[in-house]
CSV table of C-alpha atoms in Angstrom, one decimal:
chain,number,residue,atom,x,y,z
M,206,MET,CA,32.5,11.4,19.8
M,207,ALA,CA,29.6,10.0,18.1
M,208,THR,CA,30.1,6.3,17.1
M,209,VAL,CA,28.7,5.0,13.8
M,210,LEU,CA,27.4,1.4,14.6
M,211,GLY,CA,26.6,0.3,11.2
M,212,GLY,CA,24.5,0.6,7.9
M,213,ILE,CA,21.2,-1.0,6.9
M,214,THR,CA,19.8,-1.0,3.2
M,215,THR,CA,16.2,-1.7,2.0
M,216,SER,CA,14.2,-1.0,-0.8
M,217,HIS,CA,11.7,1.3,0.0
M,218,ILE,CA,9.1,0.5,-2.4
M,219,PRO,CA,5.8,2.5,-1.8
M,220,ALA,CA,3.7,-0.8,-1.8
M,221,VAL,CA,5.4,-1.5,1.3
M,222,GLY,CA,4.0,0.8,3.2
M,223,ASN,CA,0.4,-0.5,2.2
M,224,ALA,CA,1.4,-4.1,3.3
M,225,ILE,CA,2.7,-2.6,6.6
M,226,GLN,CA,-0.3,-0.7,7.3
M,227,LYS,CA,-2.7,-4.3,6.3
M,228,GLU,CA,-0.1,-6.2,8.3
M,229,LEU,CA,0.4,-8.8,5.5
M,230,TYR,CA,3.5,-9.9,7.1
M,231,ASP,CA,2.5,-13.6,6.6
M,232,ASP,CA,0.7,-13.2,3.3
M,233,PRO,CA,2.5,-15.6,0.7
M,234,TYR,CA,3.3,-12.6,-1.3
M,235,TRP,CA,5.0,-10.8,1.1
M,236,LYS,CA,6.2,-13.2,3.8
M,237,PRO,CA,9.8,-13.6,1.6
M,238,PHE,CA,10.3,-10.1,1.7
M,239,PHE,CA,9.3,-9.4,5.8
M,240,ASP,CA,11.2,-12.6,6.7
M,241,GLY,CA,14.4,-10.1,6.0
M,242,TYR,CA,13.7,-8.0,8.8
M,243,PRO,CA,13.6,-9.8,12.4
M,244,LYS,CA,17.2,-10.0,12.6
M,245,VAL,CA,17.4,-6.0,11.7
M,246,HIS,CA,14.9,-5.4,14.6
M,247,ALA,CA,17.0,-7.5,17.2
M,248,TRP,CA,20.0,-5.7,16.2
M,249,ILE,CA,18.2,-2.3,16.5
M,250,GLN,CA,17.0,-3.4,19.8
M,251,GLU,CA,20.1,-4.4,21.2
M,252,HIS,CA,22.3,-1.3,19.9
M,253,LYS,CA,19.3,1.2,20.3
M,254,PRO,CA,20.8,4.1,17.9
M,255,ASP,CA,20.2,7.8,18.9
M,256,TYR,CA,20.4,8.8,15.7
M,257,VAL,CA,19.5,7.9,12.0
M,258,ILE,CA,21.1,9.0,9.1
M,259,ASN,CA,18.6,8.4,6.4
M,260,ILE,CA,20.0,8.2,3.0
M,261,TYR,CA,17.2,8.3,0.4
M,262,ASN,CA,16.3,9.6,-3.3
M,263,ASP,CA,13.4,12.1,-3.7
M,264,HIS,CA,10.9,10.8,-6.1
M,265,GLY,CA,8.9,14.3,-6.5
M,266,LEU,CA,7.9,15.4,-3.2
M,267,GLY,CA,10.4,17.4,-1.7
M,268,PHE,CA,12.0,18.6,-4.8
M,269,PHE,CA,10.8,19.7,-8.4
M,270,LEU,CA,12.6,20.2,-11.5
M,271,ASP,CA,12.6,23.9,-10.9
M,272,ARG,CA,15.7,23.6,-8.7
M,273,MET,CA,17.2,19.9,-8.1
M,274,PRO,CA,20.0,19.4,-5.7
M,275,THR,CA,22.5,16.6,-6.4
M,276,PHE,CA,23.0,16.2,-2.4
M,277,ALA,CA,20.6,17.7,-0.1
M,278,ILE,CA,20.7,17.3,3.6
M,279,GLY,CA,17.6,17.9,5.9
M,280,ALA,CA,18.2,20.6,8.8
M,281,ALA,CA,15.0,20.5,10.1
M,282,HIS,CA,13.5,20.0,13.8
M,283,GLU,CA,11.1,17.4,12.0
M,284,TYR,CA,10.2,16.1,8.9
M,285,LYS,CA,6.7,15.4,7.4
M,286,ASN,CA,5.2,13.0,5.0
M,287,GLU,CA,2.5,13.6,2.6
M,288,ASP,CA,-0.1,11.8,0.7
M,289,GLU,CA,2.2,11.9,-2.5
M,290,GLY,CA,-0.7,11.9,-5.2
M,291,TRP,CA,-1.8,8.1,-4.1
M,292,GLY,CA,-3.4,9.1,-0.8
M,293,LEU,CA,-1.0,7.7,1.4
M,294,PRO,CA,-1.6,8.3,5.3
M,295,SER,CA,-0.3,11.3,7.0
M,296,LEU,CA,2.0,10.2,9.8
M,297,ASP,CA,3.1,12.5,12.9
M,298,PRO,CA,6.4,14.4,12.2
M,299,PHE,CA,9.8,12.7,12.4
M,300,PRO,CA,11.9,14.1,14.8
M,301,GLY,CA,15.2,15.8,13.4
M,302,ALA,CA,18.5,16.6,14.8
M,303,PRO,CA,19.4,19.9,13.3
M,304,GLU,CA,22.6,20.4,15.6
M,305,LEU,CA,23.7,16.9,13.9
M,306,SER,CA,22.3,18.2,10.4
M,307,TRP,CA,24.4,21.6,10.5
M,308,HIS,CA,27.6,19.7,12.1
M,309,ILE,CA,27.4,17.4,8.8
M,310,ILE,CA,26.7,20.3,6.7
M,311,GLU,CA,29.9,22.1,8.3
M,312,SER,CA,32.1,18.9,7.9
M,313,MET,CA,30.8,17.9,4.4
M,314,VAL,CA,31.4,21.4,2.9
M,315,ALA,CA,34.7,21.8,4.5
M,316,ASP,CA,35.8,18.5,2.9
M,317,HIS,CA,34.5,19.8,-0.7
M,318,PHE,CA,31.2,18.6,-0.8
M,319,ASP,CA,28.8,21.4,-1.8
M,320,ILE,CA,25.4,20.8,-0.3
M,321,THR,CA,21.9,21.9,-0.1
M,322,SER,CA,20.7,22.7,3.2
M,323,CYS,CA,16.7,22.5,3.8
M,324,GLN,CA,15.3,23.7,6.8
M,325,GLU,CA,12.0,22.4,5.5
M,326,LEU,CA,11.8,19.2,4.1
M,327,ALA,CA,9.0,17.1,3.1
M,328,VAL,CA,10.0,13.5,2.9
M,329,ASP,CA,8.5,10.7,0.7
M,330,HIS,CA,8.1,6.9,0.7
M,331,GLY,CA,12.0,6.8,0.3
M,332,PHE,CA,12.5,8.2,3.5
M,333,VAL,CA,9.3,7.0,5.5
M,334,VAL,CA,9.0,3.1,4.4
M,335,PRO,CA,12.5,2.3,5.7
M,336,MET,CA,11.6,4.0,9.0
M,337,GLN,CA,8.4,1.6,9.1
M,338,LEU,CA,10.4,-1.4,8.4
M,339,PHE,CA,13.0,-0.7,11.2
M,340,TRP,CA,10.9,1.0,13.6
M,341,PRO,CA,7.8,-0.7,13.7
M,342,GLY,CA,5.0,2.2,14.2
M,343,ALA,CA,7.4,4.9,13.4
M,344,PRO,CA,7.7,7.8,14.1
M,345,ASN,CA,5.6,6.2,17.0
M,346,ASN,CA,8.2,4.0,18.6
M,347,PRO,CA,9.8,4.6,21.9
M,348,ASP,CA,13.3,3.6,20.2
M,349,MET,CA,12.8,6.1,17.3
M,350,PRO,CA,16.1,7.7,16.9
M,351,LYS,CA,16.2,11.4,15.8
M,352,ALA,CA,16.6,11.7,12.0
M,353,VAL,CA,18.9,13.6,9.6
M,354,PRO,CA,17.4,12.7,6.1
M,355,ILE,CA,20.4,12.7,3.0
M,356,SER,CA,18.6,12.8,-0.7
M,357,ALA,CA,20.6,12.0,-3.7
M,358,ASN,CA,19.2,13.1,-7.3
M,359,THR,CA,18.4,10.3,-9.2
M,360,VAL,CA,15.3,11.7,-10.9
M,361,GLN,CA,17.1,13.7,-13.6
M,362,HIS,CA,20.6,12.9,-15.3
M,363,PRO,CA,23.2,13.9,-14.6
M,364,ILE,CA,23.2,11.8,-11.4
M,365,PRO,CA,26.0,11.6,-9.2
M,366,THR,CA,29.0,8.7,-10.3
M,367,LEU,CA,29.3,5.7,-8.1
M,368,ALA,CA,32.9,7.0,-7.2
M,369,ARG,CA,31.5,10.3,-5.9
M,370,ALA,CA,28.6,8.6,-4.3
M,371,LEU,CA,31.3,6.1,-2.1
M,372,ASP,CA,33.4,9.1,-1.4
M,373,PHE,CA,30.5,11.4,0.1
M,374,GLY,CA,29.7,8.5,2.5
M,375,LYS,CA,33.5,8.3,3.4
M,376,ALA,CA,33.2,12.4,4.2
M,377,LEU,CA,30.0,11.6,6.1
M,378,GLY,CA,31.6,8.9,8.2
M,379,LYS,CA,34.3,11.4,8.9
M,380,ALA,CA,31.6,13.9,9.9
M,381,LEU,CA,29.6,11.8,12.0
M,382,ARG,CA,32.8,10.6,14.1
M,383,SER,CA,33.8,13.9,14.7
M,384,PHE,CA,30.1,14.7,16.5
M,385,PRO,CA,30.8,16.1,19.8
M,386,GLU,CA,28.4,13.9,21.4
M,387,ASP,CA,28.6,10.4,23.1
M,388,ALA,CA,26.2,9.2,20.7
M,389,LYS,CA,25.3,6.3,18.5
M,390,ILE,CA,24.3,6.4,14.8
M,391,VAL,CA,23.0,4.3,12.4
M,392,ILE,CA,23.1,4.9,8.5
M,393,LEU,CA,20.1,3.6,6.0
M,394,GLY,CA,20.9,3.5,2.4
M,395,THR,CA,17.5,3.1,0.7
M,396,GLY,CA,16.3,2.2,-2.7
M,397,GLY,CA,16.9,-0.2,-5.2
M,398,LEU,CA,17.8,-3.2,-6.2
M,399,SER,CA,17.2,-3.6,-10.4
M,400,HIS,CA,14.0,-2.2,-11.5
M,401,GLN,CA,12.6,-0.4,-14.2
M,402,LEU,CA,9.3,1.4,-14.1
M,403,ASP,CA,9.2,3.5,-17.4
M,404,GLY,CA,9.0,2.7,-21.0
M,405,ALA,CA,9.1,-0.1,-23.2
M,406,ARG,CA,11.5,-2.0,-20.9
M,407,ALA,CA,9.4,-1.6,-17.7
M,408,GLY,CA,9.4,-4.6,-15.6
M,409,PHE,CA,13.3,-5.2,-16.0
M,410,ILE,CA,15.2,-6.9,-13.2
M,411,ASN,CA,18.6,-8.3,-13.1
M,412,LYS,CA,19.3,-10.7,-10.6
M,413,ASP,CA,23.1,-11.6,-11.7
M,414,PHE,CA,23.9,-7.8,-11.9
M,415,ASP,CA,22.2,-7.3,-8.2
M,416,GLN,CA,24.0,-10.4,-6.6
M,417,TYR,CA,27.2,-8.8,-8.1
M,418,CYS,CA,26.6,-5.3,-6.4
M,419,LEU,CA,25.4,-7.2,-2.9
M,420,GLU,CA,28.7,-9.3,-3.3
M,421,ASN,CA,31.1,-6.5,-3.7
M,422,ILE,CA,29.1,-3.6,-1.5
M,423,VAL,CA,29.8,-5.7,1.6
M,424,SER,CA,33.9,-6.6,1.1
M,425,ASN,CA,35.3,-4.4,-2.1
M,426,PRO,CA,33.0,-1.3,-2.8
M,427,GLU,CA,35.7,0.1,-4.4
M,428,GLU,CA,35.1,-2.5,-7.4
M,429,LEU,CA,31.8,-0.9,-8.0
M,430,THR,CA,33.1,2.5,-8.6
M,431,LYS,CA,34.1,0.9,-12.0
M,432,VAL,CA,30.5,0.7,-13.0
M,433,THR,CA,29.7,3.8,-15.1
M,434,ARG,CA,26.3,5.5,-14.4
M,435,MET,CA,25.1,4.4,-18.0
M,436,GLU,CA,26.1,0.8,-17.3
M,437,LEU,CA,24.2,1.4,-14.0
M,438,VAL,CA,20.9,2.4,-15.9
M,439,GLU,CA,21.5,-0.2,-18.5
M,440,LYS,CA,22.4,-3.1,-15.7
M,441,ALA,CA,19.9,-2.4,-12.7
M,442,GLY,CA,17.4,-0.6,-14.5
M,443,ALA,CA,16.3,3.3,-14.9
M,444,GLN,CA,15.4,3.5,-11.2
M,445,GLY,CA,18.1,1.0,-10.2
M,446,THR,CA,20.1,3.9,-10.2
M,447,GLU,CA,18.8,4.3,-6.5
M,448,PHE,CA,21.8,1.7,-5.8
M,449,LEU,CA,24.0,5.2,-5.2
M,450,MET,CA,22.5,5.5,-1.8
M,451,TRP,CA,23.8,1.9,-0.8
M,452,MET,CA,27.0,3.3,-1.7
M,453,MET,CA,26.8,6.5,0.1
M,454,MET,CA,25.9,4.6,3.1
M,455,ARG,CA,28.7,1.9,2.9
M,456,GLY,CA,31.3,4.8,2.3
M,457,ALA,CA,30.2,5.8,5.3
M,458,LEU,CA,31.0,2.6,7.4
M,459,GLY,CA,34.9,2.5,7.1
M,460,ASP,CA,36.9,-0.4,5.5
M,461,GLU,CA,36.1,-3.2,7.8
M,462,VAL,CA,32.1,-4.3,8.4
M,463,ASN,CA,30.3,-7.5,9.3
M,464,GLU,CA,27.4,-8.9,7.6
M,465,ILE,CA,24.8,-9.5,10.1
M,466,THR,CA,22.2,-10.3,7.7
M,467,ARG,CA,21.1,-10.0,4.2
M,468,ASN,CA,17.9,-10.7,2.2
M,469,TYR,CA,16.9,-10.5,-1.5
M,470,HIS,CA,13.8,-11.3,-3.2
M,471,ILE,CA,12.3,-11.0,-6.6
M,472,PRO,CA,9.8,-9.4,-7.2
M,473,ILE,CA,8.0,-6.8,-4.5
M,474,SER,CA,6.0,-4.6,-6.7
M,475,ASN,CA,8.4,-3.7,-9.8
M,476,THR,CA,11.7,-4.4,-8.1
M,477,ALA,CA,14.0,-6.8,-6.7
M,478,ALA,CA,14.3,-5.9,-3.1
M,479,GLY,CA,17.1,-6.2,-1.2
M,480,THR,CA,18.2,-5.7,2.5
M,481,LEU,CA,21.9,-5.6,4.0
M,482,LEU,CA,22.7,-5.1,7.8
M,483,LEU,CA,26.6,-4.4,8.3
M,484,GLU,CA,27.8,-3.5,11.5
M,485,CYS,CA,31.2,-1.6,11.7
M,486,ALA,CA,34.2,-3.6,13.1
M,487,ALA,CA,35.1,-2.7,16.3
L,31,MET,CA,18.6,21.8,-27.3
L,32,ASP,CA,21.3,19.9,-28.7
L,33,GLN,CA,24.9,20.1,-28.1
L,34,PRO,CA,26.9,19.0,-30.7
L,35,GLY,CA,30.0,16.9,-30.3
L,36,TYR,CA,28.6,15.2,-26.9
L,37,ASP,CA,27.4,12.0,-26.5
L,38,TYR,CA,26.5,12.0,-22.8
L,39,HIS,CA,24.4,8.5,-23.3
L,40,ILE,CA,24.6,5.1,-24.5
L,41,ASP,CA,21.7,3.8,-26.5
L,42,ILE,CA,19.5,1.3,-24.0
L,43,PRO,CA,16.6,0.0,-25.7
L,44,GLY,CA,13.0,0.9,-24.4
L,45,THR,CA,14.7,3.4,-22.1
L,46,THR,CA,14.7,7.2,-22.1
L,47,ILE,CA,17.5,8.8,-20.3
L,48,PHE,CA,15.8,11.7,-18.5
L,49,ASP,CA,18.4,14.5,-18.7
L,50,GLY,CA,18.5,18.1,-19.1
L,51,LYS,CA,17.0,18.1,-22.9
L,52,MET,CA,14.0,16.0,-21.7
L,53,ALA,CA,13.5,18.2,-18.4
L,54,MET,CA,13.1,20.9,-20.3
L,55,LYS,CA,11.0,19.5,-23.2
L,56,GLY,CA,8.6,18.0,-20.4
L,57,TYR,CA,8.9,21.0,-17.7
L,58,ALA,CA,5.1,22.0,-18.4
L,59,LEU,CA,3.7,18.4,-18.2
L,60,ASN,CA,6.1,17.5,-15.3
L,61,LYS,CA,5.0,20.5,-13.5
L,62,MET,CA,1.2,20.0,-13.8
L,63,CYS,CA,1.9,16.2,-12.6
L,64,TYR,CA,4.3,17.6,-9.4
L,65,SER,CA,0.9,19.8,-8.4
L,66,PHE,CA,-0.8,16.3,-8.2
L,67,ASN,CA,0.8,15.8,-4.7
L,68,LYS,CA,-2.0,17.8,-3.6
L,69,ALA,CA,-5.5,16.1,-3.5
L,70,GLU,CA,-7.2,19.8,-4.0
L,71,ASN,CA,-5.2,19.9,-7.4
L,72,ARG,CA,-6.2,16.3,-8.4
L,73,ASP,CA,-9.7,17.4,-7.7
L,74,ALA,CA,-9.2,20.5,-9.8
L,75,PHE,CA,-7.8,18.6,-12.4
L,76,ALA,CA,-10.7,16.0,-12.5
L,77,ALA,CA,-13.0,18.5,-12.6
L,78,ASP,CA,-11.7,20.2,-15.8
L,79,GLU,CA,-9.0,18.2,-17.5
L,80,GLU,CA,-8.6,20.9,-20.3
L,81,GLY,CA,-8.8,24.0,-18.4
L,82,TYR,CA,-6.1,22.4,-16.0
L,83,MET,CA,-3.4,21.7,-18.9
L,84,ALA,CA,-3.9,24.9,-20.2
L,85,LYS,CA,-3.3,26.5,-17.0
L,86,TYR,CA,0.4,24.7,-16.7
L,87,GLY,CA,0.9,25.2,-20.5
L,88,LEU,CA,1.1,21.8,-21.9
L,89,ASN,CA,1.6,21.7,-25.4
L,90,GLU,CA,-0.7,19.7,-28.1
L,91,GLY,CA,1.4,16.7,-27.6
L,92,GLN,CA,1.4,16.6,-24.0
L,93,LYS,CA,-2.3,17.1,-23.9
L,94,GLN,CA,-3.1,14.2,-26.5
L,95,ALA,CA,-1.0,12.0,-24.5
L,96,ILE,CA,-2.6,12.9,-21.1
L,97,ARG,CA,-6.3,12.8,-22.8
L,98,ASP,CA,-5.0,9.2,-24.7
L,99,ARG,CA,-3.9,8.0,-21.1
L,100,ASN,CA,-0.7,7.2,-23.1
L,101,ILE,CA,2.3,6.7,-20.8
L,102,LEU,CA,4.8,5.7,-23.6
L,103,LYS,CA,3.8,9.1,-25.1
L,104,MET,CA,4.2,11.4,-22.0
L,105,ILE,CA,7.7,10.0,-21.7
L,106,GLU,CA,8.2,10.8,-25.1
L,107,GLU,CA,6.9,14.2,-24.6
L,108,GLY,CA,9.4,14.7,-21.9
L,109,GLY,CA,7.5,13.1,-18.8
L,110,ASN,CA,9.4,11.7,-16.2
L,111,ILE,CA,8.0,8.6,-14.4
L,112,TYR,CA,7.9,10.1,-11.0
L,113,TYR,CA,5.8,12.7,-11.8
L,114,LEU,CA,3.9,10.7,-14.0
L,115,ALA,CA,3.2,8.2,-11.2
L,116,LYS,CA,1.2,10.9,-9.4
L,117,PHE,CA,-1.1,11.0,-12.8
L,118,ALA,CA,-1.4,7.4,-12.7
L,119,GLY,CA,-2.5,7.7,-8.9
L,120,ILE,CA,-5.4,9.9,-9.7
L,121,PHE,CA,-7.0,6.7,-11.4
L,122,LYS,CA,-5.4,4.5,-8.8
L,123,LEU,CA,-3.2,2.8,-11.2
L,124,SER,CA,-0.5,0.6,-9.7
L,125,VAL,CA,2.8,0.6,-11.2
L,126,GLN,CA,1.7,-3.2,-12.2
L,127,ASP,CA,-0.8,-1.5,-14.3
L,128,VAL,CA,1.2,1.3,-15.8
L,129,GLY,CA,4.0,-1.4,-16.7
L,130,GLY,CA,1.5,-3.3,-18.6
L,131,MET,CA,-0.1,-0.1,-20.2
L,132,GLN,CA,3.7,0.4,-21.7
L,133,THR,CA,4.4,-3.0,-22.3
L,134,GLY,CA,1.5,-4.4,-24.2
L,135,LYS,CA,0.5,-6.5,-21.3
L,136,THR,CA,-2.4,-7.0,-19.0
L,137,THR,CA,-1.4,-6.4,-15.5
L,138,GLU,CA,-1.6,-10.0,-14.8
L,139,GLU,CA,0.9,-10.9,-17.7
L,140,PHE,CA,3.0,-8.2,-16.5
L,141,LYS,CA,3.4,-9.4,-12.9
L,142,GLU,CA,3.8,-12.9,-14.2
L,143,PHE,CA,6.9,-11.3,-16.1
L,144,LEU,CA,8.0,-9.8,-13.0
L,145,ALA,CA,8.2,-12.8,-11.3
L,146,SER,CA,9.3,-14.9,-14.0
L,147,GLN,CA,12.7,-13.0,-13.2
L,148,ALA,CA,13.4,-14.7,-9.9
């Protein structure tokens, strides 16, 4: 059976993709952000996962408002990015793992999570930037795992509750651990932390709330299920609702985790950037 | 579309909850902006803004907001920031530019505001 090694969270800001392209790792603005990643690289080098479950939120590339899945799972042989309206570079396709995708979908639906399955799915910066951060040169990195994208709706309310996101993760973890292959799996939870792009409150960042989330997601994620969705918008900002991806990731790891590394920096672009690597306790 | 007796939201100053009501109101505007994922559509808009807006069936308020490059008005007209960001992309505006436009700050002032929250 497959093993879940752990989970990694990161913000997935589009500007990070540009910074990587320009190799701004030592630039004074970017250094405090990129300094959060060497320990993640070392951990990935040590464990070399075979599969990556990339939990992100689409921002208007893969899905439009004509049909908006609350939870969508990619089941394709490969995933392509697009320029998203900003002229982002087109990368080579990311290799998929449809056999694992369908195993997850079967297991999740049996556990009462109604899934939208996607045999074609354009992946945006929410998926791509974390891959580039963790596997430099992605997808052309010799250690690049095969990917299963999972997207949750944070574009349009009603969005899932934090409790539902955590439960989704628990069911996902169960699905992964029953995959009949001796494989190692890592789970990404991307997006966040606090930020708001729109309206007169644009630029809102909330360090105290982010710290509360970072603390609790490690050792007491159930505490965070008390946060209502409207509180999440109020305290994390309209786009800080991406924290739901972190909850989904965390649910899949099981109760006991070891924190390997953590980074938090304000601001990157309009966002409080957070990175966390949690290893499943043996 | 109102559903009397239900209040799904709390009031958060300066924040529009993009829900079903707003998604219906802004559908045409957002659909046009979603089309800007493709370079050929961005070029078509740049070549004939009025014709492109008419093709997507924007109402007069939405058209005027686009003509005025008024992001707050676009949001009021049902625009969702993730799609509007693709409109902003046509003009090579960063999210700090867009943040400044919405808060009455210059881009530099907006960046300073972001950094002040560290």
